[in-house]
mmCIF file with all atom_site columns, C-alpha atoms and ligand atoms in Angstrom:
data_model
loop_
_atom_site.group_PDB
_atom_site.id
_atom_site.type_symbol
_atom_site.label_atom_id
_atom_site.label_alt_id
_atom_site.label_comp_id
_atom_site.label_asym_id
_atom_site.label_entity_id
_atom_site.label_seq_id
_atom_site.pdbx_PDB_ins_code
_atom_site.Cartn_x
_atom_site.Cartn_y
_atom_site.Cartn_z
_atom_site.occupancy
_atom_site.B_iso_or_equiv
_atom_site.pdbx_formal_charge
_atom_site.auth_seq_id
_atom_site.auth_comp_id
_atom_site.auth_asym_id
_atom_site.auth_atom_id
_atom_site.pdbx_PDB_model_num
ATOM   1   C  CA  . UNK A 1 1   ? -37.659 7.092   51.850 1.00 59.00 ? 1   UNK A CA  1
ATOM   2   C  CA  . UNK A 1 2   ? -36.461 5.254   54.971 1.00 62.00 ? 2   UNK A CA  1
ATOM   3   C  CA  . UNK A 1 3   ? -33.314 4.363   53.112 1.00 65.00 ? 3   UNK A CA  1
ATOM   4   C  CA  . UNK A 1 4   ? -32.633 8.043   52.391 1.00 65.00 ? 4   UNK A CA  1
ATOM   5   C  CA  . UNK A 1 5   ? -33.179 9.004   56.030 1.00 63.00 ? 5   UNK A CA  1
ATOM   6   C  CA  . UNK A 1 6   ? -30.914 6.162   57.155 1.00 68.00 ? 6   UNK A CA  1
ATOM   7   C  CA  . UNK A 1 7   ? -28.277 7.336   54.724 1.00 66.00 ? 7   UNK A CA  1
ATOM   8   C  CA  . UNK A 1 8   ? -28.523 10.912  55.992 1.00 65.00 ? 8   UNK A CA  1
ATOM   9   C  CA  . UNK A 1 9   ? -28.130 9.727   59.589 1.00 63.00 ? 9   UNK A CA  1
ATOM   10  C  CA  . UNK A 1 10  ? -25.162 7.585   58.571 1.00 67.00 ? 10  UNK A CA  1
ATOM   11  C  CA  . UNK A 1 11  ? -23.644 10.585  56.782 1.00 65.00 ? 11  UNK A CA  1
ATOM   12  C  CA  . UNK A 1 12  ? -24.163 12.748  59.839 1.00 65.00 ? 12  UNK A CA  1
ATOM   13  C  CA  . UNK A 1 13  ? -22.488 10.160  62.056 1.00 60.00 ? 13  UNK A CA  1
ATOM   14  C  CA  . UNK A 1 14  ? -19.615 9.757   59.616 1.00 62.00 ? 14  UNK A CA  1
ATOM   15  C  CA  . UNK A 1 15  ? -19.161 13.540  59.534 1.00 61.00 ? 15  UNK A CA  1
ATOM   16  C  CA  . UNK A 1 16  ? -19.190 13.650  63.329 1.00 56.00 ? 16  UNK A CA  1
ATOM   17  C  CA  . UNK A 1 17  ? -16.671 10.826  63.653 1.00 55.00 ? 17  UNK A CA  1
ATOM   18  C  CA  . UNK A 1 18  ? -14.448 12.191  60.878 1.00 55.00 ? 18  UNK A CA  1
ATOM   19  C  CA  . UNK A 1 19  ? -14.371 15.800  62.170 1.00 55.00 ? 19  UNK A CA  1
ATOM   20  C  CA  . UNK A 1 20  ? -11.233 15.566  64.359 1.00 52.00 ? 20  UNK A CA  1
ATOM   21  C  CA  . UNK A 1 21  ? -9.563  13.618  61.574 1.00 50.00 ? 21  UNK A CA  1
ATOM   22  C  CA  . UNK A 1 22  ? -10.490 16.221  58.963 1.00 50.00 ? 22  UNK A CA  1
ATOM   23  C  CA  . UNK A 1 23  ? -9.307  19.188  61.007 1.00 50.00 ? 23  UNK A CA  1
ATOM   24  C  CA  . UNK A 1 24  ? -5.981  17.447  61.579 1.00 49.00 ? 24  UNK A CA  1
ATOM   25  C  CA  . UNK A 1 25  ? -5.711  16.846  57.839 1.00 49.00 ? 25  UNK A CA  1
ATOM   26  C  CA  . UNK A 1 26  ? -6.576  20.483  57.199 1.00 47.00 ? 26  UNK A CA  1
ATOM   27  C  CA  . UNK A 1 27  ? -3.716  21.638  59.412 1.00 47.00 ? 27  UNK A CA  1
ATOM   28  C  CA  . UNK A 1 28  ? -1.292  19.369  57.567 1.00 47.00 ? 28  UNK A CA  1
ATOM   29  C  CA  . UNK A 1 29  ? -2.521  20.460  54.116 1.00 48.00 ? 29  UNK A CA  1
ATOM   30  C  CA  . UNK A 1 30  ? -0.791  23.858  54.513 1.00 51.00 ? 30  UNK A CA  1
ATOM   31  C  CA  . UNK A 1 31  ? 2.492   22.160  53.627 1.00 53.00 ? 31  UNK A CA  1
ATOM   32  C  CA  . UNK A 1 32  ? 1.070   20.255  50.642 1.00 49.00 ? 32  UNK A CA  1
ATOM   33  C  CA  . UNK A 1 33  ? 1.839   21.271  47.040 1.00 53.00 ? 33  UNK A CA  1
ATOM   34  C  CA  . UNK A 1 34  ? -0.520  23.835  45.520 1.00 51.00 ? 34  UNK A CA  1
ATOM   35  C  CA  . UNK A 1 35  ? -2.055  21.487  42.946 1.00 53.00 ? 35  UNK A CA  1
ATOM   36  C  CA  . UNK A 1 36  ? -3.661  19.367  45.678 1.00 67.00 ? 36  UNK A CA  1
ATOM   37  C  CA  . UNK A 1 37  ? -6.966  21.242  45.643 1.00 77.00 ? 37  UNK A CA  1
ATOM   38  C  CA  . UNK A 1 38  ? -9.804  20.453  48.060 1.00 78.00 ? 38  UNK A CA  1
ATOM   39  C  CA  . UNK A 1 39  ? -11.860 19.288  45.062 1.00 79.00 ? 39  UNK A CA  1
ATOM   40  C  CA  . UNK A 1 40  ? -9.170  16.850  43.917 1.00 82.00 ? 40  UNK A CA  1
ATOM   41  C  CA  . UNK A 1 41  ? -8.751  15.636  47.479 1.00 84.00 ? 41  UNK A CA  1
ATOM   42  C  CA  . UNK A 1 42  ? -12.492 14.974  47.838 1.00 85.00 ? 42  UNK A CA  1
ATOM   43  C  CA  . UNK A 1 43  ? -12.609 13.150  44.514 1.00 84.00 ? 43  UNK A CA  1
ATOM   44  C  CA  . UNK A 1 44  ? -9.656  10.983  45.531 1.00 87.00 ? 44  UNK A CA  1
ATOM   45  C  CA  . UNK A 1 45  ? -11.221 10.101  48.888 1.00 89.00 ? 45  UNK A CA  1
ATOM   46  C  CA  . UNK A 1 46  ? -14.518 9.270   47.193 1.00 88.00 ? 46  UNK A CA  1
ATOM   47  C  CA  . UNK A 1 47  ? -12.672 6.943   44.859 1.00 88.00 ? 47  UNK A CA  1
ATOM   48  C  CA  . UNK A 1 48  ? -11.080 5.202   47.853 1.00 91.00 ? 48  UNK A CA  1
ATOM   49  C  CA  . UNK A 1 49  ? -14.487 4.721   49.488 1.00 92.00 ? 49  UNK A CA  1
ATOM   50  C  CA  . UNK A 1 50  ? -15.980 3.267   46.302 1.00 91.00 ? 50  UNK A CA  1
ATOM   51  C  CA  . UNK A 1 51  ? -12.954 1.004   45.917 1.00 92.00 ? 51  UNK A CA  1
ATOM   52  C  CA  . UNK A 1 52  ? -13.396 -0.254  49.490 1.00 93.00 ? 52  UNK A CA  1
ATOM   53  C  CA  . UNK A 1 53  ? -17.103 -0.776  48.890 1.00 93.00 ? 53  UNK A CA  1
ATOM   54  C  CA  . UNK A 1 54  ? -16.351 -2.841  45.777 1.00 93.00 ? 54  UNK A CA  1
ATOM   55  C  CA  . UNK A 1 55  ? -13.790 -4.949  47.666 1.00 94.00 ? 55  UNK A CA  1
ATOM   56  C  CA  . UNK A 1 56  ? -16.248 -5.478  50.511 1.00 94.00 ? 56  UNK A CA  1
ATOM   57  C  CA  . UNK A 1 57  ? -18.933 -6.612  48.062 1.00 94.00 ? 57  UNK A CA  1
ATOM   58  C  CA  . UNK A 1 58  ? -16.473 -9.009  46.464 1.00 94.00 ? 58  UNK A CA  1
ATOM   59  C  CA  . UNK A 1 59  ? -15.319 -10.490 49.769 1.00 95.00 ? 59  UNK A CA  1
ATOM   60  C  CA  . UNK A 1 60  ? -18.896 -10.875 50.973 1.00 95.00 ? 60  UNK A CA  1
ATOM   61  C  CA  . UNK A 1 61  ? -19.832 -12.699 47.759 1.00 95.00 ? 61  UNK A CA  1
ATOM   62  C  CA  . UNK A 1 62  ? -16.780 -14.944 48.285 1.00 94.00 ? 62  UNK A CA  1
ATOM   63  C  CA  . UNK A 1 63  ? -18.012 -15.736 51.808 1.00 94.00 ? 63  UNK A CA  1
ATOM   64  C  CA  . UNK A 1 64  ? -15.037 -14.090 53.540 1.00 93.00 ? 64  UNK A CA  1
ATOM   65  C  CA  . UNK A 1 65  ? -17.147 -11.557 55.469 1.00 92.00 ? 65  UNK A CA  1
ATOM   66  C  CA  . UNK A 1 66  ? -19.979 -12.297 57.916 1.00 94.00 ? 66  UNK A CA  1
ATOM   67  C  CA  . UNK A 1 67  ? -23.373 -10.840 56.975 1.00 94.00 ? 67  UNK A CA  1
ATOM   68  C  CA  . UNK A 1 68  ? -23.503 -8.587  60.056 1.00 95.00 ? 68  UNK A CA  1
ATOM   69  C  CA  . UNK A 1 69  ? -19.983 -7.225  59.429 1.00 94.00 ? 69  UNK A CA  1
ATOM   70  C  CA  . UNK A 1 70  ? -20.849 -6.741  55.783 1.00 95.00 ? 70  UNK A CA  1
ATOM   71  C  CA  . UNK A 1 71  ? -23.949 -4.702  56.666 1.00 95.00 ? 71  UNK A CA  1
ATOM   72  C  CA  . UNK A 1 72  ? -22.075 -2.572  59.207 1.00 95.00 ? 72  UNK A CA  1
ATOM   73  C  CA  . UNK A 1 73  ? -19.115 -1.894  56.928 1.00 94.00 ? 73  UNK A CA  1
ATOM   74  C  CA  . UNK A 1 74  ? -21.360 -1.179  53.979 1.00 95.00 ? 74  UNK A CA  1
ATOM   75  C  CA  . UNK A 1 75  ? -23.360 1.363   55.998 1.00 95.00 ? 75  UNK A CA  1
ATOM   76  C  CA  . UNK A 1 76  ? -20.117 3.032   57.058 1.00 94.00 ? 76  UNK A CA  1
ATOM   77  C  CA  . UNK A 1 77  ? -18.812 3.284   53.506 1.00 93.00 ? 77  UNK A CA  1
ATOM   78  C  CA  . UNK A 1 78  ? -22.143 4.514   52.128 1.00 93.00 ? 78  UNK A CA  1
ATOM   79  C  CA  . UNK A 1 79  ? -22.325 7.131   54.861 1.00 93.00 ? 79  UNK A CA  1
ATOM   80  C  CA  . UNK A 1 80  ? -18.829 8.313   54.085 1.00 92.00 ? 80  UNK A CA  1
ATOM   81  C  CA  . UNK A 1 81  ? -19.572 8.387   50.358 1.00 91.00 ? 81  UNK A CA  1
ATOM   82  C  CA  . UNK A 1 82  ? -22.695 10.509  50.967 1.00 91.00 ? 82  UNK A CA  1
ATOM   83  C  CA  . UNK A 1 83  ? -20.707 12.896  53.148 1.00 91.00 ? 83  UNK A CA  1
ATOM   84  C  CA  . UNK A 1 84  ? -17.942 13.269  50.555 1.00 90.00 ? 84  UNK A CA  1
ATOM   85  C  CA  . UNK A 1 85  ? -20.556 13.804  47.845 1.00 88.00 ? 85  UNK A CA  1
ATOM   86  C  CA  . UNK A 1 86  ? -22.208 16.583  49.865 1.00 90.00 ? 86  UNK A CA  1
ATOM   87  C  CA  . UNK A 1 87  ? -18.819 18.132  50.636 1.00 89.00 ? 87  UNK A CA  1
ATOM   88  C  CA  . UNK A 1 88  ? -17.778 18.270  46.980 1.00 87.00 ? 88  UNK A CA  1
ATOM   89  C  CA  . UNK A 1 89  ? -21.144 19.729  45.976 1.00 88.00 ? 89  UNK A CA  1
ATOM   90  C  CA  . UNK A 1 90  ? -20.612 22.410  48.614 1.00 88.00 ? 90  UNK A CA  1
ATOM   91  C  CA  . UNK A 1 91  ? -17.104 23.114  47.283 1.00 86.00 ? 91  UNK A CA  1
ATOM   92  C  CA  . UNK A 1 92  ? -18.419 23.292  43.715 1.00 87.00 ? 92  UNK A CA  1
ATOM   93  C  CA  . UNK A 1 93  ? -21.130 25.736  44.801 1.00 88.00 ? 93  UNK A CA  1
ATOM   94  C  CA  . UNK A 1 94  ? -18.622 27.974  46.601 1.00 87.00 ? 94  UNK A CA  1
ATOM   95  C  CA  . UNK A 1 95  ? -16.399 27.999  43.520 1.00 87.00 ? 95  UNK A CA  1
ATOM   96  C  CA  . UNK A 1 96  ? -19.345 29.168  41.381 1.00 88.00 ? 96  UNK A CA  1
ATOM   97  C  CA  . UNK A 1 97  ? -20.232 31.906  43.872 1.00 88.00 ? 97  UNK A CA  1
ATOM   98  C  CA  . UNK A 1 98  ? -16.624 33.105  43.857 1.00 89.00 ? 98  UNK A CA  1
ATOM   99  C  CA  . UNK A 1 99  ? -16.560 33.241  40.050 1.00 89.00 ? 99  UNK A CA  1
ATOM   100 C  CA  . UNK A 1 100 ? -19.811 35.213  40.068 1.00 88.00 ? 100 UNK A CA  1
ATOM   101 C  CA  . UNK A 1 101 ? -18.406 37.738  42.556 1.00 87.00 ? 101 UNK A CA  1
ATOM   102 C  CA  . UNK A 1 102 ? -15.182 38.053  40.560 1.00 89.00 ? 102 UNK A CA  1
ATOM   103 C  CA  . UNK A 1 103 ? -17.165 38.879  37.414 1.00 89.00 ? 103 UNK A CA  1
ATOM   104 C  CA  . UNK A 1 104 ? -19.305 41.391  39.299 1.00 86.00 ? 104 UNK A CA  1
ATOM   105 C  CA  . UNK A 1 105 ? -16.233 43.162  40.707 1.00 85.00 ? 105 UNK A CA  1
ATOM   106 C  CA  . UNK A 1 106 ? -14.471 43.150  37.337 1.00 87.00 ? 106 UNK A CA  1
ATOM   107 C  CA  . UNK A 1 107 ? -17.571 44.704  35.708 1.00 85.00 ? 107 UNK A CA  1
ATOM   108 C  CA  . UNK A 1 108 ? -17.738 47.401  38.397 1.00 83.00 ? 108 UNK A CA  1
ATOM   109 C  CA  . UNK A 1 109 ? -14.010 48.123  38.054 1.00 83.00 ? 109 UNK A CA  1
ATOM   110 C  CA  . UNK A 1 110 ? -14.420 48.517  34.291 1.00 84.00 ? 110 UNK A CA  1
ATOM   111 C  CA  . UNK A 1 111 ? -17.356 50.837  34.927 1.00 80.00 ? 111 UNK A CA  1
ATOM   112 C  CA  . UNK A 1 112 ? -15.291 52.942  37.334 1.00 80.00 ? 112 UNK A CA  1
ATOM   113 C  CA  . UNK A 1 113 ? -12.728 53.740  34.650 1.00 80.00 ? 113 UNK A CA  1
ATOM   114 C  CA  . UNK A 1 114 ? -15.371 55.641  32.673 1.00 81.00 ? 114 UNK A CA  1
ATOM   115 C  CA  . UNK A 1 115 ? -16.744 57.533  35.667 1.00 80.00 ? 115 UNK A CA  1
ATOM   116 C  CA  . UNK A 1 116 ? -15.697 60.887  37.116 1.00 82.00 ? 116 UNK A CA  1
ATOM   117 C  CA  . UNK A 1 117 ? -13.954 60.618  40.536 1.00 82.00 ? 117 UNK A CA  1
ATOM   118 C  CA  . UNK A 1 118 ? -16.968 62.062  42.422 1.00 79.00 ? 118 UNK A CA  1
ATOM   119 C  CA  . UNK A 1 119 ? -18.770 58.765  41.785 1.00 82.00 ? 119 UNK A CA  1
ATOM   120 C  CA  . UNK A 1 120 ? -16.335 56.760  43.903 1.00 85.00 ? 120 UNK A CA  1
ATOM   121 C  CA  . UNK A 1 121 ? -14.206 59.209  45.904 1.00 89.00 ? 121 UNK A CA  1
ATOM   122 C  CA  . UNK A 1 122 ? -15.813 60.077  49.249 1.00 91.00 ? 122 UNK A CA  1
ATOM   123 C  CA  . UNK A 1 123 ? -16.575 63.818  49.672 1.00 90.00 ? 123 UNK A CA  1
ATOM   124 C  CA  . UNK A 1 124 ? -16.367 63.528  53.465 1.00 93.00 ? 124 UNK A CA  1
ATOM   125 C  CA  . UNK A 1 125 ? -13.224 61.452  54.164 1.00 95.00 ? 125 UNK A CA  1
ATOM   126 C  CA  . UNK A 1 126 ? -11.612 61.364  50.716 1.00 91.00 ? 126 UNK A CA  1
ATOM   127 C  CA  . UNK A 1 127 ? -11.507 57.559  50.653 1.00 91.00 ? 127 UNK A CA  1
ATOM   128 C  CA  . UNK A 1 128 ? -11.197 56.196  47.135 1.00 89.00 ? 128 UNK A CA  1
ATOM   129 C  CA  . UNK A 1 129 ? -13.688 53.324  46.920 1.00 88.00 ? 129 UNK A CA  1
ATOM   130 C  CA  . UNK A 1 130 ? -12.480 50.451  44.735 1.00 83.00 ? 130 UNK A CA  1
ATOM   131 C  CA  . UNK A 1 131 ? -15.790 50.377  42.826 1.00 82.00 ? 131 UNK A CA  1
ATOM   132 C  CA  . UNK A 1 132 ? -18.570 52.958  42.256 1.00 82.00 ? 132 UNK A CA  1
ATOM   133 C  CA  . UNK A 1 133 ? -20.831 52.847  45.328 1.00 84.00 ? 133 UNK A CA  1
ATOM   134 C  CA  . UNK A 1 134 ? -23.737 54.758  46.807 1.00 87.00 ? 134 UNK A CA  1
ATOM   135 C  CA  . UNK A 1 135 ? -22.152 54.910  50.275 1.00 89.00 ? 135 UNK A CA  1
ATOM   136 C  CA  . UNK A 1 136 ? -18.507 55.273  51.255 1.00 91.00 ? 136 UNK A CA  1
ATOM   137 C  CA  . UNK A 1 137 ? -16.894 51.983  52.292 1.00 91.00 ? 137 UNK A CA  1
ATOM   138 C  CA  . UNK A 1 138 ? -14.749 53.841  54.852 1.00 92.00 ? 138 UNK A CA  1
ATOM   139 C  CA  . UNK A 1 139 ? -17.090 56.276  56.676 1.00 95.00 ? 139 UNK A CA  1
ATOM   140 C  CA  . UNK A 1 140 ? -20.535 55.441  55.256 1.00 92.00 ? 140 UNK A CA  1
ATOM   141 C  CA  . UNK A 1 141 ? -21.201 58.927  53.860 1.00 92.00 ? 141 UNK A CA  1
ATOM   142 C  CA  . UNK A 1 142 ? -23.434 59.170  50.817 1.00 90.00 ? 142 UNK A CA  1
ATOM   143 C  CA  . UNK A 1 143 ? -21.532 59.566  47.567 1.00 86.00 ? 143 UNK A CA  1
ATOM   144 C  CA  . UNK A 1 144 ? -23.056 61.735  44.819 1.00 74.00 ? 144 UNK A CA  1
ATOM   145 C  CA  . UNK A 1 145 ? -23.652 58.923  42.392 1.00 58.00 ? 145 UNK A CA  1
ATOM   146 C  CA  . UNK A 1 146 ? -25.310 60.865  39.569 1.00 55.00 ? 146 UNK A CA  1
ATOM   147 C  CA  . UNK A 1 147 ? -24.163 61.965  36.154 1.00 50.00 ? 147 UNK A CA  1
ATOM   148 C  CA  . UNK A 1 148 ? -22.606 65.422  36.524 1.00 45.00 ? 148 UNK A CA  1
ATOM   149 C  CA  . UNK A 1 149 ? -24.479 68.330  34.937 1.00 44.00 ? 149 UNK A CA  1
ATOM   150 C  CA  . UNK A 1 150 ? -22.361 70.147  32.418 1.00 41.00 ? 150 UNK A CA  1
HETATM 151 ZN ZN1 . ZN  B 2 .   ? -15.893 58.424  53.462 1.00 55.66 ? 201 ZN  B ZN1 1
#
C-alpha cells in the first residue's frame, strides 16, 4: 500500500517536472509525420524508460552505481513509467469514447434518411439539424418529433 502511494507521488512529481518538456514537445509535434500518433509516442517513451531501468539494474548489480543513486534513479524511472502508463490508458479511453460517439452519430444519420423533414428541420428558424433531435440545435425551439398522422 505504501509502495503504491509512493509510486503515485513519484508519478505526480514526474508529471509536474515533465510538463514544460511535454508542452514543448507538443508544439513541435505539429510538424511531425502523421503516422507518429500519441499512442505510438507513449509506447516508445515507455520502452525507453524500461530500457533505462534495465540498464540501471545491470549497472547496479555490476557495482557501477552507488546504492543511493540507484534508489533515486529507480524511483525516477518508475515514476515516469507510471505516468506514461496512465497517459496511454487515458488516450486509449478517449479513443474508445470517440468510436462510440462516431457510431452513435452514424446511427442517427442513417435514421434521419428514413424520416420526414419535420423531424429534423426547425419550424421556427428553418435550421436543418444534422440528426433527428427534440430541440433545434440553432435556436432551441421544440421540433415536432412524432410520426406524422396520415
Ligand atoms: Zn431553430
